[in-house]
Coordinates of C-alpha atoms and ligand atoms in Angstrom, one line a residue:
X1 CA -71.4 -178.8 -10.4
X2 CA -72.2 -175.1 -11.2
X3 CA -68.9 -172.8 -11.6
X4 CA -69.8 -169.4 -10.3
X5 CA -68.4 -166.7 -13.0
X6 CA -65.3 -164.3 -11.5
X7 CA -68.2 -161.7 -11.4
X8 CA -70.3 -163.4 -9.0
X9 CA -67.3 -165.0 -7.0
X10 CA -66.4 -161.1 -6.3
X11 CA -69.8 -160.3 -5.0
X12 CA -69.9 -163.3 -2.9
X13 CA -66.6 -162.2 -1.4
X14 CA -68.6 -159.0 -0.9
X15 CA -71.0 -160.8 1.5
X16 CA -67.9 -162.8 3.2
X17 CA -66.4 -159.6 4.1
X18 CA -69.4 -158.5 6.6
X19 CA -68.7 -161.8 8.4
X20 CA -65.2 -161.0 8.9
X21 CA -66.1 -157.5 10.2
X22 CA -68.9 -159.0 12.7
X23 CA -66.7 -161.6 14.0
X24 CA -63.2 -160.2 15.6
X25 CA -62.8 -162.6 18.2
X26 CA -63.3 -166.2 16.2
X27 CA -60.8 -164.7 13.6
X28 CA -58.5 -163.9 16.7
X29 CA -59.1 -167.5 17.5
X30 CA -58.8 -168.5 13.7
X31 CA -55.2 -167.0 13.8
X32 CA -54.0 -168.4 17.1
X33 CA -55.4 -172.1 16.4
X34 CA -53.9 -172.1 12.7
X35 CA -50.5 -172.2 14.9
X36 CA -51.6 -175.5 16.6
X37 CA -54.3 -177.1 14.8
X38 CA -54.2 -178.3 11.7
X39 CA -56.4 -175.8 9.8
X40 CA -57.3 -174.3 13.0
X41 CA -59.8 -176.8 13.5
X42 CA -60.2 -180.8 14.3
X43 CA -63.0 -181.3 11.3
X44 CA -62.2 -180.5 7.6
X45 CA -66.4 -179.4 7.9
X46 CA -65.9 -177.2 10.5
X47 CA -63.3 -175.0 8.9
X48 CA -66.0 -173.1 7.2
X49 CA -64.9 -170.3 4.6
X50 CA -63.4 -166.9 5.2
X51 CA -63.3 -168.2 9.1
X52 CA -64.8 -171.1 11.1
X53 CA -66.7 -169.5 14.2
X54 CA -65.5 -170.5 17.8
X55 CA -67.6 -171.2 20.5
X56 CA -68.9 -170.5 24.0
X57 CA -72.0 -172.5 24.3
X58 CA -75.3 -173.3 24.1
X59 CA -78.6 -173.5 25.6
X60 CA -82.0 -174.7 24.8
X61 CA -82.1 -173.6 20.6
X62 CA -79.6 -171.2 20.5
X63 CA -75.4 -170.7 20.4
X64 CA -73.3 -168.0 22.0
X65 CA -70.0 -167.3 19.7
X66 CA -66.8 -165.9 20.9
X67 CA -67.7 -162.6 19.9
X68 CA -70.8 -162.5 22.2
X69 CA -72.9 -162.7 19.4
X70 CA -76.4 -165.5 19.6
X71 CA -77.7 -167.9 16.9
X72 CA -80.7 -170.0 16.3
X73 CA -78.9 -173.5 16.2
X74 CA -79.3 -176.2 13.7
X75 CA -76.2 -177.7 14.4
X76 CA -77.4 -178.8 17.1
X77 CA -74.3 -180.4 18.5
X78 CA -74.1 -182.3 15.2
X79 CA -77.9 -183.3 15.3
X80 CA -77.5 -184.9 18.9
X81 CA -79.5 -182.2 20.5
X82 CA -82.9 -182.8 20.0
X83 CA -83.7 -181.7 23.3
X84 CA -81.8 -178.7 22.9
X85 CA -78.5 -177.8 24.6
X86 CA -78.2 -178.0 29.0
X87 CA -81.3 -179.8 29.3
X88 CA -81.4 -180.5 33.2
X89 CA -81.8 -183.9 32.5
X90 CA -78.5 -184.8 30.8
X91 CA -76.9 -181.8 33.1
X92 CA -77.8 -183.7 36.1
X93 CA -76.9 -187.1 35.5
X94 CA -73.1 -185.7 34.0
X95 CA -73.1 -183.8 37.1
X96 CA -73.4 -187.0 39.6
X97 CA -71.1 -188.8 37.6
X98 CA -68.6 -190.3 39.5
X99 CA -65.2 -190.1 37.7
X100 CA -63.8 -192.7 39.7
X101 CA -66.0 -195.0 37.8
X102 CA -62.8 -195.2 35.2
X103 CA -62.9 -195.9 31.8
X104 CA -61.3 -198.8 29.6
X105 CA -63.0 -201.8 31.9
X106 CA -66.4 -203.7 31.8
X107 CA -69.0 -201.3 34.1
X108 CA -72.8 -201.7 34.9
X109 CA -73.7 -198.4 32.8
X110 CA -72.8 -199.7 29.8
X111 CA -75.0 -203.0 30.2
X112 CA -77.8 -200.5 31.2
X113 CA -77.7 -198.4 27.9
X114 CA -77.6 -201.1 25.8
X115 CA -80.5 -202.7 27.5
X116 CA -82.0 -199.4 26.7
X117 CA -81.1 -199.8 23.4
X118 CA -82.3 -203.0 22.8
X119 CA -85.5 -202.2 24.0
X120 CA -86.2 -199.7 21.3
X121 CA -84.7 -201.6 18.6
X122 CA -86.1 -204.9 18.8
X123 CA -83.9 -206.1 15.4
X124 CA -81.0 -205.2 17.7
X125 CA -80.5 -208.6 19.7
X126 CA -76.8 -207.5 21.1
X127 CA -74.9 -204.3 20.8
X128 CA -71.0 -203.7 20.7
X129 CA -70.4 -199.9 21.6
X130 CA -67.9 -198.1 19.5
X131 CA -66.0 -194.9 19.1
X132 CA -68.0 -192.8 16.8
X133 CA -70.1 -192.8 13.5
X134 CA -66.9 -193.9 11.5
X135 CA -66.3 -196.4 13.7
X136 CA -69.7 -197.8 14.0
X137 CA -69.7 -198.4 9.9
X138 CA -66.1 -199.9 10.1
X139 CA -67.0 -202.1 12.4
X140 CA -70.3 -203.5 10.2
X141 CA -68.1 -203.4 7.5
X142 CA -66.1 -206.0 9.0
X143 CA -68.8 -208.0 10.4
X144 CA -71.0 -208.5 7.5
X145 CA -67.5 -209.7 5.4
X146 CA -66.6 -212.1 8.4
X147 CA -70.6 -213.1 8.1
X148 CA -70.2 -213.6 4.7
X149 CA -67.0 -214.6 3.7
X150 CA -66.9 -211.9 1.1
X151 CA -65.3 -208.7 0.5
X152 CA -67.7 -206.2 -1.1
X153 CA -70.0 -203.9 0.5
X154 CA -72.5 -202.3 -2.0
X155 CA -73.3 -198.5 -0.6
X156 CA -75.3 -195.2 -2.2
X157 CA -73.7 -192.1 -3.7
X158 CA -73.5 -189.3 -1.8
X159 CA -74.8 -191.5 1.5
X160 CA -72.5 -190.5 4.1
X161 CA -70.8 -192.7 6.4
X162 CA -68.1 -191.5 7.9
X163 CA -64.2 -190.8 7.0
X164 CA -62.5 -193.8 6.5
X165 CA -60.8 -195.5 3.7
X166 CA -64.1 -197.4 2.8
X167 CA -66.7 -195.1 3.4
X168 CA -64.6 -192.1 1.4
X169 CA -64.6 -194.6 -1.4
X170 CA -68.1 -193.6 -3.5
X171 CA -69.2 -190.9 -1.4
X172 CA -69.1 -188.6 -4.4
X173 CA -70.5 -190.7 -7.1
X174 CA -68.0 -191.3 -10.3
X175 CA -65.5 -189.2 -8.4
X176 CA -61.4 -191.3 -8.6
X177 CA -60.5 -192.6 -5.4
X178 CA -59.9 -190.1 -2.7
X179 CA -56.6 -188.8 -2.2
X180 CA -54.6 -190.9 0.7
X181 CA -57.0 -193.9 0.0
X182 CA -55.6 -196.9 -1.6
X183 CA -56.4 -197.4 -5.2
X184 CA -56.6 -201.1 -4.1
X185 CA -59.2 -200.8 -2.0
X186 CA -61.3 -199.2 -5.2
X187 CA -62.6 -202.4 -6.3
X188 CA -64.1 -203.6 -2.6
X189 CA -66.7 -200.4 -2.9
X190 CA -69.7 -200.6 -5.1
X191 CA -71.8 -197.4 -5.7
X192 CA -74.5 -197.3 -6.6
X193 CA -76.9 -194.3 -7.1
X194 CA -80.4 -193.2 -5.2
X195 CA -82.6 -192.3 -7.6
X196 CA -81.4 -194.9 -10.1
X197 CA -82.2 -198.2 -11.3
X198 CA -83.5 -200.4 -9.0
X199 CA -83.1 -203.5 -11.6
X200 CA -79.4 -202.7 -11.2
X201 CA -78.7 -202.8 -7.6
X202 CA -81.1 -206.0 -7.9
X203 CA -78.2 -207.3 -10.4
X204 CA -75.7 -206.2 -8.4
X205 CA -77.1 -207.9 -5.2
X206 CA -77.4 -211.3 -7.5
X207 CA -73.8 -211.5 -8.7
X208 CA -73.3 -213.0 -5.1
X209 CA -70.3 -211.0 -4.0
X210 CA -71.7 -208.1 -1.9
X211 CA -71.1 -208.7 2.0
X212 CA -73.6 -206.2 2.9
X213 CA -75.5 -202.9 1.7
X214 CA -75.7 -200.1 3.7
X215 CA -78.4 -197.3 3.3
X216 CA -78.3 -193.4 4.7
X217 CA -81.8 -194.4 5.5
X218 CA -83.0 -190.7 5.7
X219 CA -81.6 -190.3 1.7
X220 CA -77.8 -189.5 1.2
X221 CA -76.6 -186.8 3.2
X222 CA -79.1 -186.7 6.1
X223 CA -81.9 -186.2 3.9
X224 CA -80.6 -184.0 2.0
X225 CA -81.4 -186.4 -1.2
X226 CA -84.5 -187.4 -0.1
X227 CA -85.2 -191.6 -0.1
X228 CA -88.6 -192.5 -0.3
X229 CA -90.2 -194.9 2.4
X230 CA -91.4 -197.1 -0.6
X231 CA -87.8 -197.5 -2.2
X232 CA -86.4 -197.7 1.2
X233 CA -88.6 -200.4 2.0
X234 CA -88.1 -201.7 -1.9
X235 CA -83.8 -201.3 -1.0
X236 CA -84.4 -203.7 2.3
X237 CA -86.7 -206.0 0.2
X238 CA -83.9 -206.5 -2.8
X239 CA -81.6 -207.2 0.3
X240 CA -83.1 -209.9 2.3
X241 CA -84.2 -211.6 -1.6
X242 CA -80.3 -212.1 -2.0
X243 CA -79.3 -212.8 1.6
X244 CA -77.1 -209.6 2.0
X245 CA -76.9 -208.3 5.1
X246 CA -78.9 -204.9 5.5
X247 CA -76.8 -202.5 7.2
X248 CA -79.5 -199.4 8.3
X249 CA -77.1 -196.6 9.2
X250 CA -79.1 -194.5 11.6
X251 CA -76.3 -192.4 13.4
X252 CA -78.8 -189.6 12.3
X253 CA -82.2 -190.9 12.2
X254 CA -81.8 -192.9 15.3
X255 CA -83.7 -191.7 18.0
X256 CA -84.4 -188.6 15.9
X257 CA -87.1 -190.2 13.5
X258 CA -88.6 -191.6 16.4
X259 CA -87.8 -193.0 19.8
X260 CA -86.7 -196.6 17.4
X261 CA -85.8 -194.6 14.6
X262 CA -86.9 -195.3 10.7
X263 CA -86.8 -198.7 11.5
X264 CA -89.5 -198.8 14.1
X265 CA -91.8 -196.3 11.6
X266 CA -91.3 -198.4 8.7
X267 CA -90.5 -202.0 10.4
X268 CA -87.0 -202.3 8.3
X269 CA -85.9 -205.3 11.4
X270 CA -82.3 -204.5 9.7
X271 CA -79.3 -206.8 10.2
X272 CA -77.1 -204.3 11.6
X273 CA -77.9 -201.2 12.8
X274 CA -75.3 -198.1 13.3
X275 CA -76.4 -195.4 16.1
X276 CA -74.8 -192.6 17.2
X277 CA -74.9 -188.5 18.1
X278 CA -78.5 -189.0 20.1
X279 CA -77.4 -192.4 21.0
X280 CA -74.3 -191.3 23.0
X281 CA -76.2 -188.2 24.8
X282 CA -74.1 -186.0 22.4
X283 CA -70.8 -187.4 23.6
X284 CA -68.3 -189.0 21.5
X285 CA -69.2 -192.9 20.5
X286 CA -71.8 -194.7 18.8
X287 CA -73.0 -198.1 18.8
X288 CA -73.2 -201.5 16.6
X289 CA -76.6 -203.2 16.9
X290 CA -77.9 -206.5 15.4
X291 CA -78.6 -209.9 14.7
X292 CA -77.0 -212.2 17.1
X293 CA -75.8 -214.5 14.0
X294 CA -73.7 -212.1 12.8
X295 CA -73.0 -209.9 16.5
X296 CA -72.1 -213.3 17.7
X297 CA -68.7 -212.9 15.6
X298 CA -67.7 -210.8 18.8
X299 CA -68.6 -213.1 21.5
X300 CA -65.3 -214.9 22.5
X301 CA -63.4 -212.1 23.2
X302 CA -59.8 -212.5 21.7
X303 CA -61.2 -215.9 20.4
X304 CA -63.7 -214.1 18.8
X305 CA -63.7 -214.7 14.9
X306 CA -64.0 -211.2 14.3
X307 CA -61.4 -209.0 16.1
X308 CA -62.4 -205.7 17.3
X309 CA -61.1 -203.3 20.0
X310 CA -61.3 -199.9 21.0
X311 CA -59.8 -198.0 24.6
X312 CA -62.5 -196.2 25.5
X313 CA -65.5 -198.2 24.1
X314 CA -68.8 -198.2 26.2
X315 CA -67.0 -195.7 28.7
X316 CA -69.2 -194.8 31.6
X317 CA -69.3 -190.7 31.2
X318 CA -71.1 -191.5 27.6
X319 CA -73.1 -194.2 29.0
X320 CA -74.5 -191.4 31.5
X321 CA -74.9 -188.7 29.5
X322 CA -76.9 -191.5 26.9
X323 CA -78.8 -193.4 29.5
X324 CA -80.6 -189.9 30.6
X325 CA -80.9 -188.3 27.0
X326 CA -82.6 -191.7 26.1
X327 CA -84.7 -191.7 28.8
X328 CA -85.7 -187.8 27.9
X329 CA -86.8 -188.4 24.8
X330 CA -88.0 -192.5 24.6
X331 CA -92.0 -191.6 24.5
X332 CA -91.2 -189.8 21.2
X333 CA -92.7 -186.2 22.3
X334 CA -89.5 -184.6 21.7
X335 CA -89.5 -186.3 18.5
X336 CA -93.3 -184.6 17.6
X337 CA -92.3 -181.1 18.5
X338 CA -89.0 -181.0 16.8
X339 CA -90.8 -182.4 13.7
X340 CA -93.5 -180.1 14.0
X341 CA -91.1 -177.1 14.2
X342 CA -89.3 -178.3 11.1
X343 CA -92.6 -178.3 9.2
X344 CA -93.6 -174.6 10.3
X345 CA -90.5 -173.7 9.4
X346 CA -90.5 -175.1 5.6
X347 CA -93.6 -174.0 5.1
X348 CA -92.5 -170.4 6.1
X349 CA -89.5 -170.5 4.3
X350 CA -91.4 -171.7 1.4
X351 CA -93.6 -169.0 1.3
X352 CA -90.5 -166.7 1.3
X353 CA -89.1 -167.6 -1.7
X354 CA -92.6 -167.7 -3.4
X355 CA -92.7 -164.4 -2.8
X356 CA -89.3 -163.2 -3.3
X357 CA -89.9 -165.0 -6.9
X358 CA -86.8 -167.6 -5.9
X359 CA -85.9 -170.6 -7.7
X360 CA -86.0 -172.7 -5.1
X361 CA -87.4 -174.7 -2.2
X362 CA -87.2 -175.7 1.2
X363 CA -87.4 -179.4 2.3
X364 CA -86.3 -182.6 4.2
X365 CA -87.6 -185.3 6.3
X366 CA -88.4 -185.4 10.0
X367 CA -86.8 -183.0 12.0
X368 CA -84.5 -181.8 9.2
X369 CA -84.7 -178.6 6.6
X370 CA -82.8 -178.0 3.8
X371 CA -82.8 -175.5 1.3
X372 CA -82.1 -175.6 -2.4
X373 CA -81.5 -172.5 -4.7
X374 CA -80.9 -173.0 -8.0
X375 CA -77.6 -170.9 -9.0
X376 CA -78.7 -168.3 -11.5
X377 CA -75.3 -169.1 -13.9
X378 CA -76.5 -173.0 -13.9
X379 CA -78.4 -174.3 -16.6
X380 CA -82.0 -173.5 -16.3
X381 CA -84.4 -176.2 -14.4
X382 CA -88.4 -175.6 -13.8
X383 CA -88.1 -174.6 -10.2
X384 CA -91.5 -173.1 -9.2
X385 CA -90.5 -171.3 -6.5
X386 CA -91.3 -172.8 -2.7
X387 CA -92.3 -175.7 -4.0
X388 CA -90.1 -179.2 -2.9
X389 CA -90.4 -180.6 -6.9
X390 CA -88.1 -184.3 -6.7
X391 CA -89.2 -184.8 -10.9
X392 CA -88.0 -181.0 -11.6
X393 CA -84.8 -181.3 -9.4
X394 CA -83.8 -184.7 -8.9
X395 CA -82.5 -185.7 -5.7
X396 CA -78.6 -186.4 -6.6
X397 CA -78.9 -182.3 -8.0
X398 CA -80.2 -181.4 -4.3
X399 CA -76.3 -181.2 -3.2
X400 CA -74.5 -180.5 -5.8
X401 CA -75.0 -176.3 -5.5
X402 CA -71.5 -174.3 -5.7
X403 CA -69.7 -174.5 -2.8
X404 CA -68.9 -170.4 -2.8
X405 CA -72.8 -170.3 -2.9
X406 CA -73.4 -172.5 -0.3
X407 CA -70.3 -170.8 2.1
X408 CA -71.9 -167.4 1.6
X409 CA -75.5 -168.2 2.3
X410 CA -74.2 -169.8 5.4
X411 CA -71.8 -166.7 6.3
X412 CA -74.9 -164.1 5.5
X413 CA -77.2 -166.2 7.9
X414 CA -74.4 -166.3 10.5
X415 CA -74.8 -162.3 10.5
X416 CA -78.4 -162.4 10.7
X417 CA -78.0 -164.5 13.9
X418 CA -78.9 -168.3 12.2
X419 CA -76.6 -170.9 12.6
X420 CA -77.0 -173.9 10.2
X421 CA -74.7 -177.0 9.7
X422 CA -72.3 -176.3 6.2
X423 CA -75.3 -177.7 4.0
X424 CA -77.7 -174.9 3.7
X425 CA -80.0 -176.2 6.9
X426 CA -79.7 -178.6 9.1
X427 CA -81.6 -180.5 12.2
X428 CA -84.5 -179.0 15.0
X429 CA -85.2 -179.8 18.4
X430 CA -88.1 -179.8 21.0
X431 CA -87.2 -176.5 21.9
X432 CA -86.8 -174.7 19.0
X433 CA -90.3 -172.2 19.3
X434 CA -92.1 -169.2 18.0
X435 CA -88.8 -166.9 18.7
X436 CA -86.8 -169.1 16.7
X437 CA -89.0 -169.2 13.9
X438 CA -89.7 -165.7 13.4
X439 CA -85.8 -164.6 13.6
X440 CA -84.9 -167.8 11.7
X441 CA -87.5 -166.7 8.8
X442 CA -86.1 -162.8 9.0
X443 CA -82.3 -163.8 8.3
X444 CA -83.5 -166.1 5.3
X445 CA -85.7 -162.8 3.7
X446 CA -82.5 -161.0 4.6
X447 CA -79.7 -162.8 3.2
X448 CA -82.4 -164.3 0.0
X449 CA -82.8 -161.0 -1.2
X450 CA -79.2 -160.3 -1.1
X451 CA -78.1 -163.4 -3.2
X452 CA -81.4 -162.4 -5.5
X453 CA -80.5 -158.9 -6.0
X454 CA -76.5 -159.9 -6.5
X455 CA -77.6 -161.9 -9.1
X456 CA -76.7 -165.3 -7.6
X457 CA -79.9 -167.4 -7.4
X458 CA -82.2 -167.9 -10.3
X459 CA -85.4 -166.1 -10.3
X460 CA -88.8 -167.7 -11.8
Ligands
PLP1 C1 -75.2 -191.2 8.6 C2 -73.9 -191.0 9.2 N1 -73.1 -192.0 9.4 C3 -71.9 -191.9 10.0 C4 -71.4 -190.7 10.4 C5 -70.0 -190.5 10.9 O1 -70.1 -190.2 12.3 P1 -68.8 -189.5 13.0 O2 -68.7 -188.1 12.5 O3 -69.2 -189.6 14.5 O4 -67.6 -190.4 12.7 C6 -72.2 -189.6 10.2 C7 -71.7 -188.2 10.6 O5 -72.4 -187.2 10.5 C8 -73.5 -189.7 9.6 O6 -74.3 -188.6 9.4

């Protein structure tokens, strides 16, 4: 990764200031949750750099802040609102939610949403319901071991999926084990890399100690280094040759890159699938979905082979919220729109830095954008400007800008009223229109010219 000279770090801070001066009341917030929270925040991600923001709310495509102040959202309620926020729908059905109901025991709702489930994932022939994204790839982890009777899962650099000890191993590619995680565990992880040798994750599937692979199907890092569909399909291919199980992690994609996510597009039938964010209405859990050889592991309660537990697993508020956001969005219009949106608004933005002379490019699957700049202090690479170029910038470089240059695009978009996730874009929805596109394409011209004219980005 790029380090940013002292000179550029200073003019950064420059842009970070602004922030702090539009933004009283989150840094009032900042202060007060530092004394109670650890980092004033429950997400390392969310603690953004000079302040994280606090919140009010949202509705349709756009945020209130503490301060009063309204952003376009790409957030979006980390990517579960494609819909947008309040949608009557999903308000209603919370609303006649009977608390009574309880939590913690078997209930009707939670048969119903997995039936809904099932029927737009036919690979799925049971589901176990878990407690979020982490969750959902622990527990595959553990299945396709007990499946197999082997200890190695085989994953992709930079593929996200989740916090724990085994997904935190390999997330940053030839990185040492992170801190806290067992060295021991080091050796039950292999990484592999996107955009590398195919031959060698063939190899590595043949040495016939890999439990199961599991693919960031959109590309590592929700899209952010793109996958193709014909190496995706060639990745699920390589599995089945070897009798791995093929673990399709779709806590983002699912429901997002269609009503049966980038299975049902590209007919992946994986073993296991992981679903979560649009899955759970936007409330905390996720879900375990697959073959009934290896979700059969689960079926004799505490006789069951596999163990696995979990309070408040399947509870009936999430089943609510999921059975009506499901239901909202199952004949894949939402889908179309917010795909649509995302494709005006690349195109737009690519435009912009064509004519702002940028070295760089906006792109991303589906209903995702993300932007690369190339740092001006980096070695030089032939961006031509606005245009996605995956030979000129390969995909393991798409994430790997400096972080201070990432924290203050994100800060200067903030002040221009555009709120993205911390990765330089982030996810659309249905209702994301005209409005949003104009004022989202204004704050990029904005806040570009800055980071040109500061001598941050490479110009071409
Ligand atoms: C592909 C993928 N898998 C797993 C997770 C982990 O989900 P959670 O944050 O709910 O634990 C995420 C979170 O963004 C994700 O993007």
């Amino acid at each position: 990764m790029t380090q940013l000279s002292s000179t550029s770090l200073a003019s950064l801070d420059e842009m970070k200031c602004d922030y702090l001066r539009k933004h009283p009341a989150s840094q009032a917030m900042y202060e007060r949750a530092r004394k109670t929270l650890a980092g004033g925040t429950s997400h390392n991600y969310r603690a953004s750099v000079p302040i994280p923001l606090y919140w009010q709310g949202g509705q349709g495509a756009r945020m209130r802040d503490v301060d009063g102040l309204e952003y376009v959202d790409y957030a979006l309620n980390g990517a579960s609102a494609i819909i947008g926020h309040g949608d009557p729908r999903v308000l209603e059905a919370i609303a006649s939610y009977d608390p009574r109901l309880g939590g913690a025991t078997n209930n009707e709702l939670e048969v119903i949403w997995a039936e809904r489930i099932k029927k737009l994932y036919p690979s799925a022939d049971l589901v176990r319901f878990t407690g979020s994204g982490s969750d959902s790839t622990t527990l595959a982890f553990r299945l396709v071991r007990g499946y197999s009777g082997k200890d190695r899962i085989l994953r992709f650099g930079r593929a996200y999926h989740g916090w724990h000890d085994h997904s935190a191993i390999g997330y940053l590619e030839g990185a040492p084990i992170p801190c806290g995680v067992p060295a021991s565990q080091g050796d039950l992880i292999v990484t592999a890399s996107l955009d590398g040798d195919l031959e060698a994750v063939r190899q590595r599937l043949a040495g016939g100690d890999i439990a199961g692979m599991i693919v960031e199907p959109s590309g590592a890092g929700m899209g952010m280094n793109p996958l193709s569909h014909d190496r995706l399909l060639e990745l699920r291919a390589l599995a089945r040759a070897e009798n791995v199980p093929f673990i399709c992690d779709e806590n983002v994609t699912g429901f997002r890159w269609s009503p049966g996510g980038i299975q049902a597009l590209l007919n992946l039938d994986p073993d296991l699938t992981l679903l979560g964010k649009i899955a759970t209405g936007g409330f905390p859990g996720s879900a375990v979905a697959g073959k009934a050889a290896i979700m059969d592991q689960l079926a004799h309660g505490v006789r069951s082979p596999v163990s696995h537990s979990g309070t408040y697993n399947g509870h009936p508020v999430v089943a609510t919220a999921a059975i009506a956001m499901i239901d909202a969005i199952s004949d894949g219009e939402p889908q179309r729109r917010a795909e649509a949106f995302a494709t005006d608004l690349k195109s737009e933005l690519n435009k912009l830095m064509a004519a702002l002379s940028i070295a760089g490019f906006a792109y991303g699957p589906s209903s995702t954008y993300w932007v690369y700049l190339h740092p001006n202090e980096a070695d030089p690479l032939a961006v031509v400007p606005g245009r996605p170029d995956y030979d000129a910038v390969s995909p393991s470089i798409l994430s790997n800008a400096p972080l201070e240059m990432v924290e203050a695009l994100y800060c200067g978009l903030c002040n221009n009223g555009v709120f993205n996730t911390i990765f330089n874009g982030g996810f659309t929805s249905s209702v994301h229109g005209p409005s949003e596109l104009d004022q989202t394409v204004s704050a990029y011209a904005a806040v570009l010219r800055e980071l040109r004219d500061r001598g941050i980005v490479a110009t071409v």
